[in-house]
Coordinates of C-alpha atoms and ligand atoms in Angstrom, one line a residue:
M8 CA -6.7 142.7 4.7
S9 CA -6.3 146.7 4.1
K10 CA -4.0 149.0 6.3
Q11 CA -4.5 150.9 8.8
I12 CA -1.7 154.0 8.7
G13 CA -1.4 156.7 11.1
I14 CA 0.9 159.8 10.4
L15 CA 2.2 162.5 12.7
T16 CA 5.0 165.5 12.4
A17 CA 6.9 166.2 15.0
G18 CA 9.3 168.7 15.9
G19 CA 10.6 172.0 14.5
D20 CA 8.6 172.1 10.6
S21 CA 9.7 172.2 7.7
P22 CA 8.7 173.0 4.4
G23 CA 8.1 169.7 2.3
L24 CA 5.9 168.1 5.3
N25 CA 2.8 168.6 3.9
A26 CA 3.9 167.1 0.4
A27 CA 5.0 164.3 1.9
I28 CA 1.4 163.4 4.0
R29 CA 0.0 163.9 0.3
A30 CA 2.2 161.3 -1.1
I31 CA 1.9 158.9 1.7
G32 CA -2.4 159.4 1.6
K33 CA -2.4 159.6 -1.9
A34 CA -0.1 156.7 -2.5
A35 CA -1.9 154.7 0.5
L36 CA -5.4 155.5 -0.8
R37 CA -4.4 154.5 -4.2
S38 CA -3.1 150.8 -2.6
G39 CA -6.3 150.6 -0.6
M40 CA -5.4 151.7 2.9
Q41 CA -6.9 153.6 5.5
V42 CA -5.2 157.0 6.7
I43 CA -5.9 158.8 9.8
G44 CA -3.5 161.9 11.3
F45 CA -2.3 162.3 14.5
R46 CA -2.4 166.3 15.3
D47 CA 0.3 168.2 16.9
G48 CA 3.0 165.5 17.5
F49 CA 3.4 162.9 19.9
R50 CA 1.0 165.0 22.0
G51 CA -2.0 164.0 19.1
L52 CA -1.2 160.3 20.3
M53 CA -0.9 161.1 23.4
E54 CA -3.9 162.9 23.5
N55 CA -6.4 161.0 21.0
R56 CA -6.7 164.1 18.3
T57 CA -7.3 162.7 15.3
V58 CA -8.3 163.6 11.5
R59 CA -9.2 161.4 8.9
L60 CA -7.1 162.0 5.3
D61 CA -8.9 161.5 2.8
R62 CA -8.7 162.6 -0.6
H63 CA -10.4 165.8 0.2
T64 CA -8.1 166.8 3.0
L65 CA -5.1 166.2 0.8
S66 CA -6.1 167.6 -1.5
G67 CA -4.2 171.0 -2.5
I68 CA -1.9 170.8 0.1
L69 CA 1.5 170.1 -1.9
T70 CA 2.7 173.6 -2.1
V71 CA 1.3 174.3 1.5
G72 CA 4.4 175.3 4.0
G73 CA 4.2 174.2 7.4
T74 CA 1.9 171.2 8.5
I75 CA -2.2 170.6 8.3
L76 CA -1.4 168.6 11.2
G77 CA 0.4 170.0 13.5
T78 CA 3.4 169.6 15.5
S79 CA 5.1 169.9 18.9
R80 CA 8.8 168.9 20.4
D81 CA 6.6 167.1 22.7
K82 CA 8.5 163.5 23.6
P83 CA 6.9 160.1 24.7
H84 CA 8.2 159.9 27.6
R85 CA 8.8 163.6 29.0
M86 CA 5.2 165.3 28.5
P87 CA 4.2 167.6 29.8
V88 CA 0.6 166.8 31.5
G89 CA -0.7 169.7 33.7
N90 CA 2.2 171.1 36.2
R91 CA 4.2 167.2 35.8
V92 CA 6.5 166.3 33.0
M93 CA 5.3 162.5 32.3
D94 CA 6.4 159.2 30.4
M95 CA 3.0 158.6 28.7
T96 CA 4.4 155.8 26.3
D97 CA 1.6 153.4 27.1
V98 CA -1.0 155.3 27.0
M99 CA -0.1 156.4 23.3
V100 CA 0.7 152.6 22.7
D101 CA -3.0 152.5 23.9
N102 CA -4.2 155.1 21.5
Y103 CA -2.2 153.0 18.8
H104 CA -4.6 149.7 19.3
R105 CA -7.4 151.7 19.9
H106 CA -7.3 152.8 16.1
Y107 CA -6.0 149.4 15.0
L108 CA -3.0 151.0 13.4
D109 CA -1.0 148.4 11.2
V110 CA 1.7 151.1 11.2
L111 CA 2.6 154.5 12.8
V112 CA 4.3 156.3 10.3
C113 CA 6.2 159.6 12.2
L114 CA 8.2 162.6 10.4
G115 CA 10.6 164.8 11.6
G116 CA 14.0 165.3 12.7
G117 CA 16.8 163.5 14.8
G118 CA 14.6 163.9 17.8
T119 CA 11.8 162.4 16.3
Q120 CA 14.3 159.2 15.3
K121 CA 14.7 158.9 19.3
N122 CA 11.4 159.2 20.5
A123 CA 9.9 157.1 17.5
L124 CA 12.6 154.2 18.3
R125 CA 11.1 154.4 21.7
L126 CA 8.3 153.5 20.5
A127 CA 9.0 150.8 18.1
R128 CA 10.5 149.2 21.2
K129 CA 7.2 148.7 22.8
G130 CA 6.3 146.4 20.0
L131 CA 4.4 149.3 17.7
N132 CA 5.2 149.3 13.9
I133 CA 7.0 152.5 13.0
I134 CA 8.1 153.9 10.0
T135 CA 10.1 157.6 10.0
L136 CA 11.0 159.8 7.2
P137 CA 13.7 162.5 7.4
K138 CA 12.7 166.2 8.3
T139 CA 14.5 168.7 9.3
I140 CA 15.8 172.7 7.5
D141 CA 19.0 171.2 9.5
N142 CA 19.7 168.6 7.0
D143 CA 21.1 166.7 10.4
V144 CA 19.5 163.4 9.9
F145 CA 22.2 160.6 10.1
G146 CA 21.6 158.0 7.6
T147 CA 20.3 159.7 4.5
D148 CA 22.0 162.2 1.8
V149 CA 19.5 165.1 2.2
T150 CA 16.4 165.8 4.4
F151 CA 13.2 167.7 3.3
G152 CA 12.9 171.5 4.3
F153 CA 17.0 171.4 3.9
D154 CA 17.0 172.8 0.2
T155 CA 13.9 175.6 0.2
A156 CA 16.0 176.5 3.7
L157 CA 18.9 177.0 1.8
S158 CA 17.2 179.4 -1.0
I159 CA 15.6 181.8 1.8
A160 CA 19.3 182.0 3.4
T161 CA 20.8 183.0 0.2
D162 CA 19.1 185.0 -1.1
A163 CA 19.1 186.9 2.8
I164 CA 22.7 186.6 2.1
D165 CA 23.0 188.0 -1.4
R166 CA 20.2 191.4 -0.5
L167 CA 22.5 192.1 3.0
H168 CA 25.4 192.0 0.5
S169 CA 24.1 195.2 -1.3
T170 CA 23.5 197.5 2.1
A171 CA 26.9 195.9 3.9
H172 CA 28.6 197.2 0.6
S173 CA 26.9 200.0 0.7
H174 CA 27.2 201.3 4.8
H175 CA 30.8 199.5 4.2
R176 CA 30.0 197.4 7.2
I177 CA 30.7 193.5 8.4
I178 CA 26.9 191.8 8.6
V179 CA 27.0 188.9 11.0
V180 CA 24.2 186.9 9.7
E181 CA 23.0 184.1 11.9
V182 CA 21.8 180.9 10.0
M183 CA 19.5 178.4 11.9
G184 CA 21.9 174.8 13.0
H185 CA 22.3 174.2 16.4
R186 CA 24.1 171.5 15.9
T187 CA 25.5 171.6 12.8
G188 CA 26.6 173.9 9.9
W189 CA 25.2 172.6 7.3
L190 CA 22.1 175.8 6.0
A191 CA 25.1 178.3 6.7
L192 CA 27.9 176.6 5.2
G193 CA 25.9 175.8 2.1
A194 CA 24.2 179.2 2.1
G195 CA 27.2 181.0 2.7
I196 CA 28.9 179.5 0.0
A197 CA 26.2 180.0 -2.2
G198 CA 26.0 183.6 -1.3
G199 CA 29.5 184.1 -1.8
A200 CA 29.9 184.9 2.1
D201 CA 33.4 185.8 3.1
V202 CA 33.5 183.9 6.3
I203 CA 31.4 181.2 7.5
L204 CA 31.9 180.1 10.6
I205 CA 29.9 176.5 12.1
P206 CA 30.1 174.0 14.9
E207 CA 31.9 171.7 13.3
I208 CA 35.0 174.0 12.6
P209 CA 35.4 176.0 16.2
Y210 CA 36.7 179.5 15.3
Q211 CA 39.3 182.0 16.6
E212 CA 37.6 185.4 16.5
E213 CA 41.2 187.1 15.8
I214 CA 42.0 184.9 12.8
V215 CA 38.4 186.4 11.8
A216 CA 39.1 189.7 12.6
E217 CA 42.4 189.3 10.5
A218 CA 40.4 188.3 7.6
I219 CA 38.0 190.9 7.2
L220 CA 41.2 193.4 8.1
H221 CA 42.9 192.2 5.1
R222 CA 39.9 192.5 2.7
S223 CA 39.2 196.2 4.2
R224 CA 43.2 196.2 3.1
S225 CA 42.7 195.0 -0.3
G226 CA 39.7 197.5 -1.2
S227 CA 37.0 196.0 0.2
R228 CA 35.7 197.2 3.3
F229 CA 32.8 195.2 3.7
S230 CA 32.5 191.9 5.2
I231 CA 30.1 189.4 4.9
V232 CA 29.8 186.9 7.9
A233 CA 27.4 183.5 7.6
V234 CA 27.7 181.6 11.2
A235 CA 25.8 179.0 12.3
E236 CA 23.2 179.7 15.1
G237 CA 25.9 176.7 16.9
A238 CA 29.0 178.1 15.3
W239 CA 31.4 178.0 19.3
T240 CA 34.8 179.6 19.5
Q241 CA 37.8 177.2 20.2
E242 CA 37.8 178.0 23.8
Q243 CA 34.2 177.7 24.3
A244 CA 34.4 174.1 22.4
D245 CA 37.5 173.0 24.6
A246 CA 35.4 174.4 27.9
Y247 CA 32.3 172.7 26.9
Q248 CA 34.1 168.8 26.0
S249 CA 36.6 169.3 29.4
L250 CA 33.1 169.6 31.0
V251 CA 31.6 166.8 29.2
A252 CA 34.6 164.3 30.1
Q253 CA 34.6 165.5 33.5
R254 CA 30.7 164.8 33.8
A255 CA 31.6 160.8 32.1
A256 CA 34.6 159.9 34.4
A257 CA 32.4 162.0 37.7
E258 CA 31.8 159.2 40.4
S259 CA 29.1 160.8 42.6
S260 CA 25.2 161.9 41.3
E261 CA 26.0 165.1 43.2
E262 CA 29.3 165.7 40.5
K263 CA 27.4 164.8 37.6
A264 CA 24.8 167.0 38.6
R265 CA 26.7 169.8 39.3
L266 CA 28.8 169.0 36.2
K267 CA 25.5 169.2 34.1
A268 CA 24.5 172.4 35.8
K269 CA 27.8 173.8 34.5
I270 CA 27.4 172.2 31.2
K271 CA 23.5 173.9 30.9
R272 CA 25.4 177.3 32.1
L273 CA 27.6 177.7 29.2
E274 CA 25.1 176.4 26.5
A275 CA 22.7 178.6 27.6
H276 CA 26.2 181.3 27.4
M277 CA 26.3 180.4 23.9
K278 CA 22.5 181.4 22.9
G279 CA 23.5 185.2 21.5
S280 CA 27.2 184.0 20.2
A281 CA 26.2 185.9 17.5
L282 CA 25.3 189.4 18.7
R283 CA 28.6 189.1 20.4
L284 CA 30.4 188.1 17.4
A285 CA 29.2 191.1 15.5
R286 CA 30.4 193.4 18.7
Q287 CA 34.2 191.5 19.4
L288 CA 34.6 192.0 15.2
E289 CA 33.4 196.1 15.6
E290 CA 35.7 195.9 18.1
K291 CA 39.1 194.4 16.8
T292 CA 38.5 195.5 13.1
G293 CA 37.1 199.3 13.2
L294 CA 34.9 198.6 11.1
E295 CA 30.9 199.2 12.0
S296 CA 29.4 195.7 12.2
R297 CA 25.4 194.5 12.1
L298 CA 23.6 191.4 13.5
T299 CA 20.7 189.8 11.2
I300 CA 19.4 186.7 12.7
L301 CA 17.1 185.1 10.1
G302 CA 15.6 182.9 12.5
H303 CA 11.9 181.4 11.7
L304 CA 11.9 182.7 8.0
Q305 CA 14.5 180.3 7.2
R306 CA 11.3 177.6 8.1
G307 CA 8.3 179.1 6.2
G308 CA 6.8 179.1 3.5
I309 CA 6.3 177.2 0.2
P310 CA 8.4 174.5 -0.1
S311 CA 10.5 174.3 -3.5
A312 CA 10.4 172.1 -6.3
A313 CA 13.5 169.8 -4.6
D314 CA 11.9 169.5 -1.5
R315 CA 8.5 168.5 -3.1
L316 CA 10.0 165.8 -5.3
L317 CA 12.5 164.4 -2.2
S318 CA 9.0 164.6 -0.2
T319 CA 6.9 163.0 -2.3
R320 CA 9.5 160.3 -3.0
L321 CA 10.2 159.6 -0.2
G322 CA 6.6 159.2 0.7
T323 CA 5.8 156.9 -2.0
A324 CA 8.2 155.0 -0.9
C325 CA 7.0 155.0 2.7
V326 CA 4.1 153.1 1.1
E327 CA 6.1 150.5 -0.5
F328 CA 7.9 149.4 2.6
I329 CA 4.3 149.4 4.4
A330 CA 2.9 147.1 1.9
Q331 CA 6.1 144.7 2.3
E332 CA 5.8 145.2 5.5
R333 CA 8.9 146.2 6.4
Y334 CA 8.9 148.3 9.8
G335 CA 11.1 149.3 12.5
I336 CA 12.7 151.9 9.7
M337 CA 13.7 155.1 8.0
V338 CA 13.4 155.8 4.2
A339 CA 16.5 157.3 3.9
A340 CA 17.2 159.2 0.6
R341 CA 20.1 157.3 -1.4
G342 CA 20.8 158.9 -4.3
D343 CA 18.2 159.3 -6.9
G344 CA 16.5 156.5 -4.9
S345 CA 15.3 155.4 -1.4
E346 CA 16.5 152.7 1.1
A347 CA 15.2 151.6 4.2
V348 CA 17.8 152.1 7.1
P349 CA 16.9 150.5 10.8
L350 CA 16.1 153.2 13.3
E351 CA 18.4 151.3 15.5
E352 CA 21.1 153.0 13.3
V353 CA 19.8 155.9 12.4
A354 CA 18.7 157.0 16.4
G355 CA 20.7 159.2 18.6
K356 CA 23.4 160.2 16.0
V357 CA 23.8 163.5 14.6
K358 CA 24.9 163.8 10.6
Q359 CA 28.2 166.6 11.1
V360 CA 29.7 167.9 8.2
P361 CA 32.7 166.5 7.9
P362 CA 36.2 168.2 7.9
D363 CA 37.4 166.8 4.5
H364 CA 33.2 167.5 2.4
P365 CA 34.1 168.8 -0.5
W366 CA 32.0 171.8 0.5
I367 CA 34.3 172.7 2.9
H368 CA 37.6 172.0 0.2
S369 CA 35.1 174.8 -2.0
A370 CA 35.3 176.8 0.7
R371 CA 38.7 177.5 1.5
A372 CA 39.7 177.5 -2.5
V373 CA 38.1 180.6 -3.0
S374 CA 39.4 182.1 0.2
T375 CA 36.8 181.8 2.4
C376 CA 37.4 182.2 6.0
L377 CA 36.1 179.5 8.3
G378 CA 37.4 180.7 11.4
D379 CA 40.3 178.3 12.2
Ligands
F6P17 O1 15.2 171.6 14.1 C1 15.0 172.5 13.2 C2 15.2 173.9 14.2 O2 14.7 174.6 12.7 C3 16.8 174.8 14.3 O3 17.5 174.9 13.3 C4 16.7 175.5 14.8 O4 17.8 175.4 15.8 C5 15.4 174.8 15.9 O5 14.6 174.2 15.2 C6 15.0 176.0 16.7 O6 14.0 176.0 16.7 P1 12.2 176.0 17.8 O7 10.9 176.3 16.4 O8 11.6 175.1 18.6 O9 12.6 178.0 18.0

């Protein structure tokens, strides 16, 4: 019997999503399967808003940025409905059955893996694909969207060089990545940033300032500082980890709630760290400094050739797994191929940059300051 496939895209959009939808759709249609898409991530599954993905809908989308299905950050178990936040998981399960689906394919990052696992635990057949410009999904070599964002951020750093050089300025450039520094590190190395700050390596402002002054004394009166959104000082990291440990050890729920609020305040304070860093560096070095936030520019526009290839590879592998009825898995990129990784092993984990990663060694070897 021909299979019925549902697809949704969830979380922040990412170049390569449409290429993946196209690959799944085309390979599925070719195998005699039927495909529908749910609009706007898990919200569309809850509200039963669908679109049939046929040859016509799938045509011409390979090179298009964003997602033709739309996306949202809504979670099945904490869905804003009117002025309430409700667990709508059972409604989603009903809608899955209403369409007689054999499988639901969820394209998303770390949060999506967790939400997909929640649905799998309700008995639905689920397959996920790893997408995010952050490249931080556990269990896959790489995520689609990362390569495109890496090129955009590198191009931006290249352009900032000439203006930093002309004005003898420090330019702090904030690159996306709240939890991990793959993008900042990759673009920082490729763009020749003088300082790269990532969440995995807490930094000290004094060390960064000294690296910039050292460059200045050696005749380079400008510096580029690539900083990941989630980069933090050693002091902030220590304070955060101590609060997390205190919360874990707290006995009363009041104490846990008080510490949770403190953690939230610290997290809020850490947003905007790049601006504070730019001001601090200006003060400590006497060099004029400017901040550039690349923001959503990094997620927009046409996917790179490498991302189109990756999305197509994972999308077609996904349909092979569907034909084999292998569910409860993420289709991971492994070397030149693809591999099924159980969702249970992926969900809730983050792939951070390891301290001994070759990129870290290379950055240090070319005298890039990592702030530690
Ligand atoms: O999830 C990818 C990501 O681009 C992160 O790098 C960034 O911190 C976040 O999304 C921004 O999310 P939003 O688009 O919801 O502001």
